[in-house]
Tab-separated table of C-alpha atoms and ligand atoms in Angstrom:
chain	number	residue	atom	x	y	z
A	1	MET	CA	-24.223	-19.981	16.629
A	2	SER	CA	-24.011	-16.904	14.423
A	3	LEU	CA	-22.056	-13.832	15.330
A	4	GLU	CA	-25.149	-11.936	15.420
A	5	ASN	CA	-26.795	-14.179	18.142
A	6	TYR	CA	-23.683	-14.608	20.099
A	7	ASP	CA	-21.883	-11.386	20.272
A	8	LYS	CA	-24.422	-8.586	19.289
A	9	GLU	CA	-22.114	-5.681	19.964
A	10	ILE	CA	-19.374	-6.708	17.561
A	11	PHE	CA	-21.912	-7.896	14.933
A	12	ASP	CA	-23.356	-4.235	15.194
A	13	LEU	CA	-20.275	-2.430	14.851
A	14	THR	CA	-19.201	-4.726	12.120
A	15	GLN	CA	-22.533	-3.932	10.288
A	16	LEU	CA	-21.892	-0.308	10.933
A	17	GLU	CA	-18.518	-0.510	9.384
A	18	LEU	CA	-19.843	-2.159	6.490
A	19	LYS	CA	-22.403	0.471	5.982
A	20	ARG	CA	-19.528	2.978	6.315
A	21	GLN	CA	-17.644	1.163	3.688
A	22	CYS	CA	-20.543	1.119	1.241
A	23	ASP	CA	-21.668	4.704	1.748
A	24	HIS	CA	-18.539	6.537	1.760
A	25	LEU	CA	-16.011	6.946	-1.024
A	26	GLU	CA	-12.903	5.420	0.265
A	27	MET	CA	-9.914	7.390	-1.232
A	28	ILE	CA	-7.203	6.343	1.083
A	29	ALA	CA	-4.348	5.413	-1.428
A	30	SER	CA	-3.215	2.167	0.734
A	31	GLU	CA	-6.786	1.051	1.081
A	32	ASN	CA	-8.738	-1.394	-1.155
A	33	PHE	CA	-11.783	-3.619	-1.098
A	34	THR	CA	-10.953	-7.278	-1.147
A	35	TYR	CA	-12.515	-10.274	-2.876
A	36	PRO	CA	-15.540	-12.118	-1.167
A	37	GLU	CA	-13.448	-15.191	-1.826
A	38	VAL	CA	-10.584	-13.963	-0.410
A	39	MET	CA	-12.850	-13.095	2.886
A	40	GLU	CA	-14.227	-16.446	2.902
A	41	VAL	CA	-10.908	-18.416	2.963
A	42	MET	CA	-9.736	-16.016	5.678
A	43	GLY	CA	-12.910	-16.654	7.705
A	44	SER	CA	-12.346	-20.470	7.362
A	45	ILE	CA	-11.336	-23.285	9.734
A	46	LEU	CA	-7.611	-22.518	8.456
A	47	THR	CA	-7.586	-20.426	11.310
A	48	ASN	CA	-7.230	-23.601	13.678
A	49	LYS	CA	-4.007	-24.737	12.287
A	50	TYR	CA	-0.610	-24.427	13.654
A	51	ALA	CA	2.086	-24.774	10.885
A	52	GLU	CA	5.394	-23.150	12.162
A	53	GLY	CA	8.133	-23.725	9.823
A	54	TYR	CA	7.912	-23.910	5.872
A	55	PRO	CA	6.178	-26.327	3.513
A	56	LEU	CA	7.275	-30.007	4.085
A	57	LYS	CA	9.465	-28.588	7.058
A	58	ARG	CA	6.998	-28.147	9.749
A	59	TYR	CA	7.061	-28.487	13.506
A	60	TYR	CA	3.674	-29.875	13.767
A	61	GLY	CA	1.761	-32.632	12.502
A	62	GLY	CA	-1.370	-32.461	10.180
A	63	CYS	CA	0.252	-29.856	7.971
A	64	GLU	CA	-0.283	-32.033	4.673
A	65	TYR	CA	-3.033	-29.765	3.349
A	66	VAL	CA	-1.809	-26.417	4.560
A	67	ASP	CA	1.346	-27.233	3.071
A	68	GLY	CA	-0.483	-27.655	-0.375
A	69	ILE	CA	-1.840	-24.106	0.313
A	70	GLU	CA	1.291	-22.224	1.290
A	71	GLN	CA	3.089	-23.781	-1.776
A	72	ILE	CA	0.424	-22.621	-4.277
A	73	ALA	CA	0.626	-19.088	-2.509
A	74	ILE	CA	4.422	-19.160	-3.040
A	75	ASP	CA	4.222	-20.300	-6.583
A	76	ARG	CA	1.721	-17.871	-7.664
A	77	CYS	CA	3.812	-14.884	-5.947
A	78	ARG	CA	6.995	-16.042	-7.895
A	79	ALA	CA	4.881	-16.097	-11.085
A	80	LEU	CA	3.543	-12.772	-10.574
A	81	PHE	CA	6.759	-11.008	-9.747
A	82	GLY	CA	8.876	-13.125	-11.928
A	83	CYS	CA	11.267	-14.088	-9.410
A	84	GLU	CA	12.875	-17.362	-7.753
A	85	TYR	CA	11.883	-17.186	-4.151
A	86	ALA	CA	9.131	-15.956	-2.158
A	87	ASN	CA	8.237	-16.013	1.366
A	88	VAL	CA	4.325	-15.511	2.199
A	89	GLN	CA	4.352	-15.346	5.813
A	90	PRO	CA	4.968	-11.821	6.991
A	91	ASN	CA	1.789	-10.890	8.875
A	92	SER	CA	2.271	-7.499	7.679
A	93	GLY	CA	4.449	-5.247	5.387
A	94	SER	CA	6.189	-3.733	8.708
A	95	GLN	CA	7.073	-7.335	9.602
A	96	ALA	CA	8.153	-8.044	6.256
A	97	ASN	CA	10.491	-5.365	6.145
A	98	GLN	CA	11.672	-6.181	9.804
A	99	GLY	CA	12.534	-9.687	8.484
A	100	VAL	CA	14.585	-8.513	5.574
A	101	TYR	CA	16.726	-6.011	7.795
A	102	GLY	CA	17.111	-8.953	10.413
A	103	ALA	CA	18.169	-11.261	7.489
A	104	LEU	CA	20.626	-8.991	5.740
A	105	LEU	CA	21.971	-6.550	8.276
A	106	ASN	CA	23.654	-6.397	11.818
A	107	PRO	CA	22.520	-3.919	14.428
A	108	GLY	CA	24.221	-0.479	13.784
A	109	ASP	CA	24.496	-1.022	10.026
A	110	LYS	CA	23.733	1.722	7.817
A	111	ILE	CA	20.553	1.989	5.850
A	112	LEU	CA	19.541	4.856	3.348
A	113	GLY	CA	15.941	5.199	2.678
A	114	MET	CA	13.325	7.776	1.763
A	115	ASP	CA	12.441	10.472	4.383
A	116	LEU	CA	9.057	9.800	5.953
A	117	SER	CA	8.246	13.660	5.517
A	118	HIS	CA	8.903	13.147	1.951
A	119	GLY	CA	6.692	10.146	0.975
A	120	GLY	CA	8.613	7.465	2.702
A	121	HIS	CA	7.610	4.834	5.327
A	122	LEU	CA	8.168	4.587	8.970
A	123	THR	CA	10.017	1.193	8.391
A	124	HIS	CA	12.572	2.735	6.016
A	125	GLY	CA	14.688	4.121	9.033
A	126	ALA	CA	12.325	6.611	10.845
A	127	LYS	CA	13.660	7.262	14.314
A	128	VAL	CA	10.489	6.082	16.087
A	129	SER	CA	10.546	2.878	14.275
A	130	SER	CA	12.798	-0.142	15.245
A	131	SER	CA	14.350	0.287	11.753
A	132	GLY	CA	15.765	3.651	12.926
A	133	LYS	CA	16.528	2.360	16.357
A	134	ILE	CA	18.395	-0.729	15.468
A	135	TYR	CA	20.018	0.454	12.488
A	136	GLU	CA	21.773	3.832	11.991
A	137	SER	CA	19.592	5.401	9.351
A	138	PHE	CA	19.992	8.166	6.709
A	139	PHE	CA	17.552	9.716	4.102
A	140	TYR	CA	17.056	11.088	0.851
A	141	GLY	CA	14.110	12.924	-0.153
A	142	VAL	CA	12.487	14.548	-3.151
A	143	GLU	CA	13.192	18.097	-4.645
A	144	LEU	CA	10.730	20.936	-4.398
A	145	ASP	CA	9.202	19.705	-7.574
A	146	GLY	CA	8.036	16.664	-5.726
A	147	ARG	CA	10.227	14.306	-7.845
A	148	MET	CA	13.333	12.218	-6.807
A	149	ASN	CA	16.590	13.405	-8.250
A	150	TYR	CA	18.663	10.408	-8.687
A	151	GLU	CA	22.293	12.256	-8.966
A	152	ARG	CA	21.622	13.780	-5.670
A	153	ILE	CA	20.691	10.453	-4.058
A	154	LEU	CA	23.864	8.974	-5.465
A	155	ASP	CA	25.707	12.081	-3.841
A	156	ILE	CA	23.961	11.256	-0.548
A	157	ALA	CA	24.797	7.531	-0.958
A	158	LYS	CA	28.412	8.156	-1.571
A	159	ILE	CA	28.708	10.193	1.684
A	160	VAL	CA	26.728	7.632	3.690
A	161	LYS	CA	27.898	4.421	2.431
A	162	PRO	CA	25.136	2.540	3.615
A	163	LYS	CA	25.048	-1.466	3.649
A	164	MET	CA	21.674	-1.281	2.310
A	165	ILE	CA	19.487	1.360	0.091
A	166	VAL	CA	15.741	1.082	0.667
A	167	CYS	CA	13.485	2.267	-2.396
A	168	GLY	CA	9.774	2.659	-2.370
A	169	ALA	CA	7.563	4.854	-0.986
A	170	SER	CA	3.945	5.664	0.411
A	171	ALA	CA	3.370	8.907	-0.730
A	172	TYR	CA	5.276	9.305	-4.329
A	173	THR	CA	3.341	10.053	-7.410
A	174	ARG	CA	5.933	9.428	-10.003
A	175	GLU	CA	7.314	6.073	-11.440
A	176	ILE	CA	10.278	4.798	-9.468
A	177	ASP	CA	13.214	3.998	-11.562
A	178	PHE	CA	14.772	0.690	-10.036
A	179	LYS	CA	17.527	0.573	-12.730
A	180	LYS	CA	18.775	3.821	-11.685
A	181	PHE	CA	18.623	2.811	-8.024
A	182	ARG	CA	20.535	-0.154	-8.949
A	183	GLU	CA	23.530	1.946	-10.495
A	184	ILE	CA	23.542	4.030	-7.355
A	185	ALA	CA	23.681	0.831	-5.256
A	186	ASP	CA	26.304	-0.654	-7.125
A	187	GLU	CA	28.568	2.627	-7.098
A	188	VAL	CA	28.544	2.273	-3.350
A	189	GLY	CA	28.312	-1.523	-2.774
A	190	ALA	CA	25.109	-1.489	-1.182
A	191	ILE	CA	22.135	-4.112	-1.034
A	192	LEU	CA	19.302	-2.781	-2.863
A	193	PHE	CA	15.916	-3.636	-1.233
A	194	ALA	CA	12.569	-2.316	-2.801
A	195	ASP	CA	9.420	-1.828	-0.746
A	196	ILE	CA	6.684	-2.023	-3.452
A	197	ALA	CA	3.736	-1.948	-0.992
A	198	HIS	CA	1.918	0.715	-2.780
A	199	ILE	CA	2.795	0.006	-6.281
A	200	ALA	CA	2.566	-3.919	-6.384
A	201	GLY	CA	-0.618	-4.306	-8.091
A	202	LEU	CA	0.604	-1.943	-10.882
A	203	VAL	CA	3.843	-3.625	-11.090
A	204	VAL	CA	2.202	-7.103	-11.682
A	205	ALA	CA	0.094	-5.954	-14.501
A	206	GLY	CA	3.162	-4.099	-16.261
A	207	GLU	CA	1.507	-0.671	-15.244
A	208	HIS	CA	4.984	0.191	-13.409
A	209	ASN	CA	8.375	-0.987	-14.031
A	210	ASN	CA	9.546	-4.149	-12.209
A	211	PRO	CA	12.228	-3.855	-9.459
A	212	PHE	CA	13.243	-7.432	-10.670
A	213	PRO	CA	15.870	-8.105	-11.911
A	214	TYR	CA	17.329	-4.711	-10.302
A	215	CYS	CA	16.675	-5.262	-6.720
A	216	ASP	CA	18.114	-7.684	-4.321
A	217	VAL	CA	15.108	-8.021	-2.305
A	218	VAL	CA	11.428	-6.938	-2.688
A	219	SER	CA	8.698	-6.652	-0.107
A	220	SER	CA	5.157	-5.783	-0.163
A	221	THR	CA	1.948	-5.824	1.404
A	222	THR	CA	-1.071	-7.912	-0.350
A	223	HIS	CA	-3.945	-5.598	0.679
A	224	LYS	CA	-3.142	-2.337	-1.060
A	225	THR	CA	-2.965	-2.202	-4.924
A	226	LEU	CA	-2.790	-5.882	-4.822
A	227	ARG	CA	-6.564	-6.071	-3.382
A	228	GLY	CA	-5.801	-9.239	-1.374
A	229	PRO	CA	-5.984	-9.890	2.116
A	230	ARG	CA	-4.076	-7.819	4.879
A	231	GLY	CA	-0.564	-9.161	5.054
A	232	GLY	CA	3.111	-9.006	3.826
A	233	ILE	CA	5.339	-10.956	1.234
A	234	ILE	CA	9.022	-10.914	0.480
A	235	MET	CA	10.663	-11.787	-2.786
A	236	THR	CA	14.301	-12.389	-3.963
A	237	ASN	CA	16.198	-14.085	-6.872
A	238	ASN	CA	19.355	-14.730	-4.179
A	239	GLU	CA	19.285	-18.370	-2.765
A	240	ASP	CA	21.218	-17.337	0.062
A	241	TYR	CA	19.207	-14.249	1.094
A	242	ALA	CA	15.949	-16.209	0.648
A	243	LYS	CA	17.305	-18.992	3.272
A	244	ARG	CA	18.265	-15.887	5.668
A	245	ILE	CA	14.916	-14.237	4.939
A	246	ASN	CA	12.971	-17.499	5.799
A	247	SER	CA	14.852	-17.967	8.989
A	248	SER	CA	14.423	-14.294	9.843
A	249	ILE	CA	10.623	-14.406	9.622
A	250	PHE	CA	10.387	-17.629	11.409
A	251	PRO	CA	11.702	-18.405	13.795
A	252	GLY	CA	13.173	-14.759	13.854
A	253	ILE	CA	10.323	-12.710	14.590
A	254	GLN	CA	7.066	-14.575	13.870
A	255	GLY	CA	5.778	-17.798	15.102
A	256	GLY	CA	2.898	-19.920	13.518
A	257	PRO	CA	1.773	-18.621	10.318
A	258	LEU	CA	-1.632	-17.051	9.713
A	259	VAL	CA	-2.323	-20.047	7.309
A	260	HIS	CA	-6.114	-18.748	6.714
A	261	VAL	CA	-4.292	-15.302	5.549
A	262	ILE	CA	-1.714	-17.114	3.404
A	263	ALA	CA	-4.783	-18.864	1.737
A	264	GLY	CA	-6.203	-15.439	1.049
A	265	LYS	CA	-2.998	-14.212	-0.330
A	266	ALA	CA	-3.120	-17.555	-2.882
A	267	VAL	CA	-6.756	-16.443	-3.938
A	268	GLY	CA	-5.736	-12.648	-4.194
A	269	PHE	CA	-2.489	-13.802	-6.303
A	270	LYS	CA	-5.015	-15.800	-8.454
A	271	HIS	CA	-6.928	-12.489	-9.113
A	272	ASN	CA	-3.619	-10.671	-9.795
A	273	LEU	CA	-2.564	-13.295	-12.422
A	274	SER	CA	-5.730	-12.968	-14.563
A	275	ASP	CA	-6.299	-10.688	-17.637
A	276	GLU	CA	-9.087	-9.007	-15.752
A	277	TRP	CA	-6.114	-7.686	-13.412
A	278	LYS	CA	-4.362	-5.919	-16.329
A	279	ILE	CA	-7.614	-3.870	-17.062
A	280	TYR	CA	-8.018	-3.205	-13.451
A	281	ALA	CA	-4.651	-1.857	-13.144
A	282	LYS	CA	-4.776	0.214	-16.153
A	283	GLN	CA	-8.262	1.918	-14.779
A	284	VAL	CA	-6.527	2.688	-11.433
A	285	LYS	CA	-4.150	4.677	-13.022
A	286	ALA	CA	-6.514	6.449	-15.711
A	287	ASN	CA	-8.675	7.216	-12.643
A	288	ALA	CA	-6.025	8.868	-10.655
A	289	LYS	CA	-4.801	10.906	-13.784
A	290	ILE	CA	-8.162	12.504	-14.507
A	291	LEU	CA	-8.713	12.848	-10.682
A	292	GLY	CA	-5.323	14.964	-10.690
A	293	GLU	CA	-6.109	16.891	-13.699
A	294	THR	CA	-9.591	18.078	-12.784
A	295	LEU	CA	-8.142	19.140	-9.507
A	296	VAL	CA	-5.414	21.319	-11.415
A	297	ARG	CA	-8.156	22.624	-13.384
A	298	ARG	CA	-9.995	23.750	-10.466
A	299	GLY	CA	-6.885	25.513	-9.266
A	300	TYR	CA	-5.495	23.011	-6.935
A	301	ASP	CA	-1.657	22.554	-6.538
A	302	LEU	CA	-0.190	18.667	-7.092
A	303	VAL	CA	2.890	17.654	-5.730
A	304	SER	CA	4.879	16.919	-8.782
A	305	GLY	CA	2.126	18.510	-10.945
A	306	GLY	CA	0.449	15.069	-11.495
A	307	THR	CA	0.691	11.331	-11.276
A	308	ASP	CA	2.015	8.120	-12.965
A	309	ASN	CA	0.501	5.946	-10.428
A	310	HIS	CA	-2.506	5.309	-8.236
A	311	LEU	CA	-2.373	8.515	-6.158
A	312	VAL	CA	-2.288	12.374	-5.993
A	313	LEU	CA	-0.888	14.645	-3.330
A	314	VAL	CA	-2.631	18.204	-3.145
A	315	SER	CA	-0.549	20.618	-1.616
A	316	PHE	CA	-2.241	23.546	0.324
A	317	LEU	CA	1.169	25.412	0.894
A	318	ASN	CA	-0.630	28.285	-0.766
A	319	LYS	CA	-3.661	27.975	1.133
A	320	GLU	CA	-5.309	29.275	4.466
A	321	PHE	CA	-6.181	25.758	5.475
A	322	SER	CA	-4.187	22.745	6.338
A	323	GLY	CA	-4.278	19.045	5.449
A	324	LYS	CA	-6.114	18.357	8.473
A	325	ASP	CA	-8.832	20.782	7.739
A	326	ALA	CA	-9.284	19.347	4.352
A	327	ASP	CA	-9.256	15.849	5.829
A	328	ILE	CA	-12.101	16.790	8.109
A	329	ALA	CA	-14.059	18.542	5.585
A	330	LEU	CA	-13.844	16.055	2.957
A	331	GLY	CA	-14.696	13.404	5.734
A	332	ASN	CA	-18.013	15.359	6.620
A	333	ALA	CA	-18.619	15.143	2.660
A	334	GLY	CA	-18.245	11.414	2.784
A	335	ILE	CA	-14.998	11.316	1.231
A	336	THR	CA	-12.324	9.367	3.108
A	337	VAL	CA	-8.794	10.829	2.357
A	338	ASN	CA	-5.481	11.245	4.740
A	339	LYS	CA	-3.741	14.346	5.425
A	340	ASN	CA	0.026	14.096	4.319
A	341	THR	CA	3.024	16.147	4.456
A	342	VAL	CA	4.231	17.667	1.214
A	343	PRO	CA	7.834	18.722	0.127
A	344	GLY	CA	8.676	22.338	1.801
A	345	GLU	CA	6.230	21.526	4.658
A	346	ILE	CA	5.872	24.277	7.177
A	347	ARG	CA	3.201	22.442	9.271
A	348	SER	CA	3.439	19.810	12.033
A	349	PRO	CA	3.003	16.048	10.630
A	350	PHE	CA	-0.274	16.353	12.883
A	351	ILE	CA	-1.761	19.106	10.718
A	352	THR	CA	0.278	18.961	7.414
A	353	SER	CA	-0.213	20.965	4.485
A	354	GLY	CA	-1.462	18.152	2.156
A	355	ILE	CA	-3.827	15.308	1.476
A	356	ARG	CA	-3.099	12.083	-0.416
A	357	ILE	CA	-5.839	10.777	-2.439
A	358	GLY	CA	-5.899	7.344	-4.144
A	359	SER	CA	-8.062	5.404	-6.914
A	360	PRO	CA	-7.628	1.778	-6.141
A	361	ALA	CA	-10.545	1.179	-3.938
A	362	LEU	CA	-13.095	3.247	-5.864
A	363	THR	CA	-11.876	1.398	-9.092
A	364	ALA	CA	-12.482	-1.810	-7.410
A	365	ARG	CA	-16.134	-0.686	-7.191
A	366	GLY	CA	-16.229	-0.186	-10.731
A	367	MET	CA	-15.849	3.629	-11.028
A	368	LYS	CA	-14.054	5.088	-14.061
A	369	GLU	CA	-13.013	8.531	-15.551
A	370	SER	CA	-16.562	10.142	-15.645
A	371	GLU	CA	-17.097	9.300	-11.892
A	372	PHE	CA	-13.449	10.300	-10.910
A	373	GLU	CA	-13.873	13.587	-12.871
A	374	LEU	CA	-17.296	14.053	-10.925
A	375	ILE	CA	-15.905	13.311	-7.506
A	376	ALA	CA	-12.788	15.635	-8.136
A	377	ASN	CA	-15.187	18.258	-8.979
A	378	ARG	CA	-17.115	17.700	-5.407
A	379	ILE	CA	-13.703	17.733	-3.540
A	380	ALA	CA	-12.922	20.992	-5.322
A	381	ASP	CA	-16.369	22.440	-4.303
A	382	VAL	CA	-15.715	21.182	-0.534
A	383	LEU	CA	-12.275	22.722	-0.632
A	384	ASP	CA	-13.191	25.919	-2.018
A	385	ASP	CA	-15.735	26.619	0.507
A	386	ILE	CA	-14.194	24.633	3.452
A	387	ASN	CA	-16.038	25.966	6.250
A	388	ASN	CA	-19.504	25.467	4.821
A	389	GLN	CA	-21.106	22.822	6.142
A	390	SER	CA	-24.178	22.782	4.058
A	391	VAL	CA	-21.922	22.292	0.825
A	392	GLN	CA	-20.392	19.227	2.873
A	393	GLN	CA	-23.903	17.801	3.352
A	394	LYS	CA	-25.001	18.396	-0.376
A	395	VAL	CA	-21.959	16.635	-1.522
A	396	LYS	CA	-22.524	13.827	0.801
A	397	ALA	CA	-25.890	13.120	-0.145
A	398	GLU	CA	-25.139	13.318	-3.824
A	399	LEU	CA	-21.834	10.908	-3.331
A	400	LYS	CA	-23.729	8.515	-1.442
A	401	GLU	CA	-26.151	8.005	-4.220
A	402	LEU	CA	-23.257	7.697	-6.337
A	403	ALA	CA	-21.685	5.119	-4.256
A	404	HIS	CA	-24.957	3.062	-4.145
A	405	LYS	CA	-24.653	2.701	-7.985
A	406	PHE	CA	-21.359	0.848	-7.640
A	407	ILE	CA	-22.313	-2.113	-5.206
A	408	ILE	CA	-19.017	-3.782	-3.664
A	409	TYR	CA	-20.579	-5.741	-0.858
A	410	ASP	CA	-23.838	-7.109	-0.091
A	411	LYS	CA	-25.402	-7.178	3.514
A	412	ALA	CA	-26.225	-10.925	2.871
A	413	MET	CA	-22.446	-11.743	2.925
A	414	PHE	CA	-21.977	-11.113	6.518
B	501	DSN	N1	-0.262	2.706	6.255
B	501	DSN	C1	0.227	2.537	4.800
B	501	DSN	C2	-0.213	3.719	4.101
B	501	DSN	O1	-1.112	4.285	3.994
B	501	DSN	O2	0.650	4.144	3.127
B	501	DSN	C3	1.689	2.553	4.872
B	501	DSN	O3	1.949	1.293	5.949
């Protein structure tokens, strides 16, 4: 029986979400539109199979075909990042990170990561996350210019003497220098762990420097700039670490792997290995750049003044309105972004003084520089007159028309 006939409530809400994704301009920097073939395999009979363990070492029978699927995902992942070992089982980026910590640290060990309010991630030691509860966490941040200062990070590392340094960010607009982080880690004898969830799609296209060979362990999600299914991965060149990471994921924190999602990862990686992928990643950066330049031309401040990657951070420290106000006004105009703290933040994390805007999803729809310039101008129009609902409605209508010219999903697919 079809979903529509069996469960109308869920079907209808899914259709509404489809319409929302098609009508609105998705500019949350961590979101993307995955491929129909990835969704096809994720919705397949693979969801029925238990496969606890790893290829050729399972606790259940009947794994001969899913072994093949997981091995292909592993091999493609290794080829993409140029590394020796890959674990493709983490259900999410957070679980990937939890798996890395469990493999390489003991409770109470010191970790040094980027401050959440400066662009880091909850799982990099924030006190509300298990990473900040199980381990003793310390932080580095960005300077008032929005950039990391590697000498300052070295100074902090020398004082903290962490067992592990975590590099990688959720809201950092400049290239991360993994070589410099390696030098810092070597000076203080720390393991270097990179969480490249945000930039992985750029890394594999050569549009951002690769954490290998500098980092000991690397984690990522597969659904952000990589455009694959929702999930996590962990990579390393260290055989001992690889064994510990495998045990830490299963049986450490997960049970049966989501084989249908692993298959989706394999299909996504095939896209990431293609020549078209390099064109996509280059366009993601070009689109973010013109978005930032246009906003600056319209009088808005960007954290770090611009961007080297897929996102911009707009600061409203010098404005009367907050990140939350901007998020709501842009949402009313059909543009989905998220409020974000900025360096020198004066408002609470629920209000904030900034917004984060990303280019990956609209680039996946086929939009290029001219569309991003237009969108940036409309964003500025809304922000210039933030309480004017008629401006928001006018922009919404115009951008809906634009969105419909760049079809991403067809109703018939669902
Ligand atoms: N939620 C992701 C982001 O928006 O960056 C990080 O996990």
